[in-house]
PDB file of C-alpha atoms in Angstrom:
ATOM      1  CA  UNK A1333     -59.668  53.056  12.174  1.00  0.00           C
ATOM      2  CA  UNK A1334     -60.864  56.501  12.199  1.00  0.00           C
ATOM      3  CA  UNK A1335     -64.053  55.094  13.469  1.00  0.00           C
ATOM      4  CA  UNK A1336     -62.263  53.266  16.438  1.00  0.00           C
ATOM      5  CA  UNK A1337     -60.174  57.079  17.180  1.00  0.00           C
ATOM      6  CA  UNK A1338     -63.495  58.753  16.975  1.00  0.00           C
ATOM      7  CA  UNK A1339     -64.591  57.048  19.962  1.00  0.00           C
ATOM      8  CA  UNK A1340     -61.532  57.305  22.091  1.00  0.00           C
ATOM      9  CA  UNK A1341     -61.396  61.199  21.670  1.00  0.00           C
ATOM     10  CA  UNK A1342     -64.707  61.408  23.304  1.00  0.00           C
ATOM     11  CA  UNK A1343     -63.239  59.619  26.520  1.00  0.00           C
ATOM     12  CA  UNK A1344     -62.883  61.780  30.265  1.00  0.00           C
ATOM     13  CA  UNK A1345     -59.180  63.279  30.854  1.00  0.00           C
ATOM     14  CA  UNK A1346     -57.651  64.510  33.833  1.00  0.00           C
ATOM     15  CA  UNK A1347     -58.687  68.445  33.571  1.00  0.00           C
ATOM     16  CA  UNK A1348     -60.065  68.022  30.636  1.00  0.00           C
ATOM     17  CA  UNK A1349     -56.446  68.264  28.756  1.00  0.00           C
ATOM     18  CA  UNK A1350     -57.835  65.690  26.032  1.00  0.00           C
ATOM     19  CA  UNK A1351     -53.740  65.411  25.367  1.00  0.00           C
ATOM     20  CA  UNK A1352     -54.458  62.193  23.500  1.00  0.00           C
ATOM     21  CA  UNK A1353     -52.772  61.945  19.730  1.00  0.00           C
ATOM     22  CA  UNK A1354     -53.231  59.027  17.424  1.00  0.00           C
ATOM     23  CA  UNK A1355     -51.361  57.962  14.804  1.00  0.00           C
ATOM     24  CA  UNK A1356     -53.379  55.339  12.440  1.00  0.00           C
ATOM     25  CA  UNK A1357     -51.199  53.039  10.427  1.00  0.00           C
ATOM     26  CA  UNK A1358     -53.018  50.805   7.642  1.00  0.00           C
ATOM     27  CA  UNK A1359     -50.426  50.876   5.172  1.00  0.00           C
ATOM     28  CA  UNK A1360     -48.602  47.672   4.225  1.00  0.00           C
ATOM     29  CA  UNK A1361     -45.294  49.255   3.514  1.00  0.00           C
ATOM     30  CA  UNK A1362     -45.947  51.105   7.459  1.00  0.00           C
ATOM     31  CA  UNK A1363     -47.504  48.008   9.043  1.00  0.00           C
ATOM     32  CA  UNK A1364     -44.288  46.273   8.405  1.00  0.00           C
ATOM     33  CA  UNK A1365     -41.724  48.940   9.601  1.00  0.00           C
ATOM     34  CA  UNK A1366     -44.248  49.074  12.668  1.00  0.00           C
ATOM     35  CA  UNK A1367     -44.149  45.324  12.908  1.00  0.00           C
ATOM     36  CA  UNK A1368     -40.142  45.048  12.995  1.00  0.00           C
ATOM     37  CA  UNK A1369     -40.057  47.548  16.139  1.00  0.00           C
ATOM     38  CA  UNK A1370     -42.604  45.434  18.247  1.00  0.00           C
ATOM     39  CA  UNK A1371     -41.444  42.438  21.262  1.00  0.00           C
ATOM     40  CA  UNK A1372     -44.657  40.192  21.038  1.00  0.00           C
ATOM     41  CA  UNK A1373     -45.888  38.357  24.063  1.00  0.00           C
ATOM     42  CA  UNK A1374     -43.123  37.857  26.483  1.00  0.00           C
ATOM     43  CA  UNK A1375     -44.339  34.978  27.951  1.00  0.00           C
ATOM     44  CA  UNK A1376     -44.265  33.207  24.978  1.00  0.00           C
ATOM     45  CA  UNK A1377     -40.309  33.089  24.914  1.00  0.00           C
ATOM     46  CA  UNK A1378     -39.609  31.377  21.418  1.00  0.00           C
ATOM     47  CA  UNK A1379     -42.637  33.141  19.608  1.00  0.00           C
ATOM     48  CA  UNK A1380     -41.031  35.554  17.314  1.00  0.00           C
ATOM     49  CA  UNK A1381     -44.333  37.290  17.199  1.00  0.00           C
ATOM     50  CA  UNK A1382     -47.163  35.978  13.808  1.00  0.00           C
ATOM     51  CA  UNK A1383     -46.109  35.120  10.846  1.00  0.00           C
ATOM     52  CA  UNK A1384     -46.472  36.773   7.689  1.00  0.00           C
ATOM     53  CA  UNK A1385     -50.235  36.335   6.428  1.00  0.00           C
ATOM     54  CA  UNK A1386     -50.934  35.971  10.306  1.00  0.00           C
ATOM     55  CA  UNK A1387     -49.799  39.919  11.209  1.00  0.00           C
ATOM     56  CA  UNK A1388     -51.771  42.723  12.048  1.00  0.00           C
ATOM     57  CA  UNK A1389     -53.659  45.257   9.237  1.00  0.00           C
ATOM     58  CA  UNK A1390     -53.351  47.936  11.256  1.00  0.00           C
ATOM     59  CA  UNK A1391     -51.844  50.001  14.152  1.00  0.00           C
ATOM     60  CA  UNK A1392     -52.704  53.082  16.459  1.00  0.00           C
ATOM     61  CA  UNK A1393     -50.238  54.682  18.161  1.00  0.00           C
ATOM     62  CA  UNK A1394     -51.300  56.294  21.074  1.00  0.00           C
ATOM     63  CA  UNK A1395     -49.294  59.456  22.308  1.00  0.00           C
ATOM     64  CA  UNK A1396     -49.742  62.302  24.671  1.00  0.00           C
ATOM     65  CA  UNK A1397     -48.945  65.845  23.570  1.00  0.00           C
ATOM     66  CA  UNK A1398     -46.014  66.608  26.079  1.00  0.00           C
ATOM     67  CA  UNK A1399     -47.124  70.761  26.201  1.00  0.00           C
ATOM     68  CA  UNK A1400     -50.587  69.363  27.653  1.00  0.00           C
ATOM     69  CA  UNK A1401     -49.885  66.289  29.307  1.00  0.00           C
ATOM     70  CA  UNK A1402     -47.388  66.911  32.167  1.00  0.00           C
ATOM     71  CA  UNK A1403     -48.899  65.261  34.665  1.00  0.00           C
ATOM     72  CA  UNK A1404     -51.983  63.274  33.182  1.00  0.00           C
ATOM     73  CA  UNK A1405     -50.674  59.877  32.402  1.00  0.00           C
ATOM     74  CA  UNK A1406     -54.030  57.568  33.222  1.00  0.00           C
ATOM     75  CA  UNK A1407     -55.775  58.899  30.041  1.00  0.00           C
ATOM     76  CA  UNK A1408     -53.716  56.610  27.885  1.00  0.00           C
ATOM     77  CA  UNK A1409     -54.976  53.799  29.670  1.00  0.00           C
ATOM     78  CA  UNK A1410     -58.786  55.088  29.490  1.00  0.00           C
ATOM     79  CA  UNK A1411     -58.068  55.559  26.076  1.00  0.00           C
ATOM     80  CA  UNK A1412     -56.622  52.845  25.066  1.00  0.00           C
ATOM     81  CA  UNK A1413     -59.268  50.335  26.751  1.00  0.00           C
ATOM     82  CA  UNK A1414     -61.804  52.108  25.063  1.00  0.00           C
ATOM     83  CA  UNK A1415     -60.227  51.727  21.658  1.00  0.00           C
ATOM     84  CA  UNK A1416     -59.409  48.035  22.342  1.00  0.00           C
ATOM     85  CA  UNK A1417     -63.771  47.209  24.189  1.00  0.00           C
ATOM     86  CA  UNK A1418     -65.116  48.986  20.571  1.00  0.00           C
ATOM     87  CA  UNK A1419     -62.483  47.124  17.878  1.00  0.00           C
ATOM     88  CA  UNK A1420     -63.185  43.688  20.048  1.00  0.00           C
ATOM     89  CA  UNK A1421     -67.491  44.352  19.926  1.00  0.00           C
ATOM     90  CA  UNK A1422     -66.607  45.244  15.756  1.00  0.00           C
ATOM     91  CA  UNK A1423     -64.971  41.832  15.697  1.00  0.00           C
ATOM     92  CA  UNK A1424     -61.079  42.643  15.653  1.00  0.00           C
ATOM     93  CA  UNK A1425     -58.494  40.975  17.386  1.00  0.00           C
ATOM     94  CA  UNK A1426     -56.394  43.780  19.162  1.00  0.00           C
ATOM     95  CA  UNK A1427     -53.463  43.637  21.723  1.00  0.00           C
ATOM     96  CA  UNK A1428     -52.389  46.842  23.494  1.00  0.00           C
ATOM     97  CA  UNK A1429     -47.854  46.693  23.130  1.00  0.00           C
ATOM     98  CA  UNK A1430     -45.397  48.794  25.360  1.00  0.00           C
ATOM     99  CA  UNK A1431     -42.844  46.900  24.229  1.00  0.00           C
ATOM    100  CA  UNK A1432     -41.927  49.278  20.946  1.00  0.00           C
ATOM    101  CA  UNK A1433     -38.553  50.662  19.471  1.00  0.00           C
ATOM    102  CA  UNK A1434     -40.788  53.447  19.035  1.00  0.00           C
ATOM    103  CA  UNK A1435     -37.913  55.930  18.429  1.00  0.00           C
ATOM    104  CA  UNK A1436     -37.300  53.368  14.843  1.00  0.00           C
ATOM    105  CA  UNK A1437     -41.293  53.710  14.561  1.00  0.00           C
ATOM    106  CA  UNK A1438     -41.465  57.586  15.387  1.00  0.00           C
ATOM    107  CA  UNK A1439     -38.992  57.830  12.671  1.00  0.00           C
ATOM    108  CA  UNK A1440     -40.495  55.901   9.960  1.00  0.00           C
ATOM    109  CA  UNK A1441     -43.631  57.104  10.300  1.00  0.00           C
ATOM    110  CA  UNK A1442     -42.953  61.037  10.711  1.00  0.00           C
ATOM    111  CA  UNK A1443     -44.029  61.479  14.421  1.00  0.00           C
ATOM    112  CA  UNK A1444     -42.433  64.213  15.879  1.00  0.00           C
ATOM    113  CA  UNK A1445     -40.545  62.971  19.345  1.00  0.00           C
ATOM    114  CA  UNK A1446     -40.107  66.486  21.008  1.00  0.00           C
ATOM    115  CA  UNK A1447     -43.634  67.177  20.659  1.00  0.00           C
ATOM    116  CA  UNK A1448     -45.291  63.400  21.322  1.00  0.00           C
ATOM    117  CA  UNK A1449     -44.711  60.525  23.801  1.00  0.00           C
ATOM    118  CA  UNK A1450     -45.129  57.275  23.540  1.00  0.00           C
ATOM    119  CA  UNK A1451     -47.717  55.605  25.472  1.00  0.00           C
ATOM    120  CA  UNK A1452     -48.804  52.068  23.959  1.00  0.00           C
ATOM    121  CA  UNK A1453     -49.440  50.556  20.310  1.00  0.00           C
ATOM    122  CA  UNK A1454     -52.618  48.789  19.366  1.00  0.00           C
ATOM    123  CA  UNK A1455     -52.435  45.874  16.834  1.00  0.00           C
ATOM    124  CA  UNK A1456     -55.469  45.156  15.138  1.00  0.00           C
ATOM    125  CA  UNK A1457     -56.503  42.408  12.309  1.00  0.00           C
ATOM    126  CA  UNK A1458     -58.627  39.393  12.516  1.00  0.00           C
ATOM    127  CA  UNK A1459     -57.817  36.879  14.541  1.00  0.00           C
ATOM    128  CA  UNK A1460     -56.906  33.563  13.962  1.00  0.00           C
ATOM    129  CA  UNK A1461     -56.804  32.383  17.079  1.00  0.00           C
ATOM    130  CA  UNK A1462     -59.639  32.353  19.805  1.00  0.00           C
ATOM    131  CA  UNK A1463     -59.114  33.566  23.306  1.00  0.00           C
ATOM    132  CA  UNK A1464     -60.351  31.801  25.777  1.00  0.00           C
ATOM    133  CA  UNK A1465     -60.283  33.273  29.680  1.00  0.00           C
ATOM    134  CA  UNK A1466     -59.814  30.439  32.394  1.00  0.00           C
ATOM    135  CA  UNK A1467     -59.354  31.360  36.071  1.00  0.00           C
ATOM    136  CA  UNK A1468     -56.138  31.430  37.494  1.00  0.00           C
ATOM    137  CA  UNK A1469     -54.759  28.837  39.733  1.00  0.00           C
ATOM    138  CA  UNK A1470     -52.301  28.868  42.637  1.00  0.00           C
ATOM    139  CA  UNK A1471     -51.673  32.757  41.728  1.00  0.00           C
ATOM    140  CA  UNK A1472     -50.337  31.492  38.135  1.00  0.00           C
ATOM    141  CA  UNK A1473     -51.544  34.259  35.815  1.00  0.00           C
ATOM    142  CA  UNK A1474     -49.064  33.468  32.682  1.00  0.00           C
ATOM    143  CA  UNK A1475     -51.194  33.126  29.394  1.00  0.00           C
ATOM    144  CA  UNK A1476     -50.217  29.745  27.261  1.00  0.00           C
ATOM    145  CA  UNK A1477     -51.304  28.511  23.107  1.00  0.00           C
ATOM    146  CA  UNK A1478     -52.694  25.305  22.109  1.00  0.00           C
ATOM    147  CA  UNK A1479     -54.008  24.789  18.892  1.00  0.00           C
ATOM    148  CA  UNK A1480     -54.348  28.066  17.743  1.00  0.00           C
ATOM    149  CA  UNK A1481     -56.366  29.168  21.634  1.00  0.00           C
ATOM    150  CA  UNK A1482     -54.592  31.556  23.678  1.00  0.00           C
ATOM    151  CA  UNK A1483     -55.633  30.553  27.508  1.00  0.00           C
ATOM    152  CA  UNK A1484     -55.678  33.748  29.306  1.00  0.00           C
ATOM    153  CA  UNK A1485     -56.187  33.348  32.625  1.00  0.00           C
ATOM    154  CA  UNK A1486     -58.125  36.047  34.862  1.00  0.00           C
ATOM    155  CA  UNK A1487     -58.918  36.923  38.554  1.00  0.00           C
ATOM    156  CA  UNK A1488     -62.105  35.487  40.546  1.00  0.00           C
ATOM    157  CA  UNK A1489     -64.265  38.742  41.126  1.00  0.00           C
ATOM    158  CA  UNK A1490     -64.522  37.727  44.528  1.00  0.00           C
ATOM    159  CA  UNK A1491     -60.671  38.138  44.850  1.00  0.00           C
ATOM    160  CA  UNK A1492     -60.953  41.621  43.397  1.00  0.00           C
ATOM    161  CA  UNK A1493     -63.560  43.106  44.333  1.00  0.00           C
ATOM    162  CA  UNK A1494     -62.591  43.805  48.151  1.00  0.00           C
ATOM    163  CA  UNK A1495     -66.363  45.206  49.229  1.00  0.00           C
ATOM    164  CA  UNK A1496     -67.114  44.408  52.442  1.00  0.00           C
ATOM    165  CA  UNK A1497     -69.922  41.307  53.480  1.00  0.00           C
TER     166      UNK A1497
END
């Protein structure tokens, strides 16, 4: 995972603040208090999330040093599609989560909350499932499973990208 941090440290921030901080978890004993403060995939309202055998190896916590990040909140995004483009070309499944008790995670894993925020959780492991993108239809863009394929429906480039003819 250090690897997959590497990267994402080398990635533009707003005046240069680089307030990034990562916190790698790879741990069983962590990756399962981690696991137990994580909503998975609202959509999918009866899906308590994988099962066990099925869950993530590994977690980065991505937080912004609150002394140097008081008004640069767009890095965490930059950062954390970075992380998630390389782990996808290594061959990991990853999901970028919001949805964290991450005061119960902070805790268990010794982050310091006056110093860090929270800005997103990446869950990484091999996947099981495949993804497969379809384009979305009559502005539906809710993701579904069947047999072990997560549909994941996207935008038409021609409806986002708003170029002139």
């Amino acid at each position: 995972m250090s690897e997959l941090v590497d990267c994402a440290r080398l990635v533009p921030s707003g005046g240069n603040t680089q307030s990034m901080r990562y916190r790698t978890v790879s741990d069983p004993k962590e990756c399962q208090q981690v696991f137990e403060t994580l909503a998975w995939a609202a959509q999918y309202k009866d899906w308590p999330g994988p099962k066990e055998g099925e869950r993530p190896t590994g977690y980065i916590f991505l937080l912004r040093e609150k002394s140097l990040s008081k008004t640069v909140h767009h890095d965490d995004g930059i950062a954390a599609a970075t992380l998630t483009l390389y782990a996808t070309s290594l061959g990991l499944g990853c999901c970028i989560m919001q949805n964290c008790l991450y005061s119960h995670a902070f805790k268990a894993l010794g982050i310091d909350k006056e110093k860090y925020a929270f800005s997103c959780v990446i869950a990484l492991g091999y996947p099981i499932e495949h993804v497969q993108l379809e384009e979305v239809k009559n502005n539906d863009t809710h993701y579904w499973r069947e047999n072990r394929v997560q549909h994941v429906p996207k935008r038409k480039l021609s409806e986002v990208l708003i170029n002139k003819k």
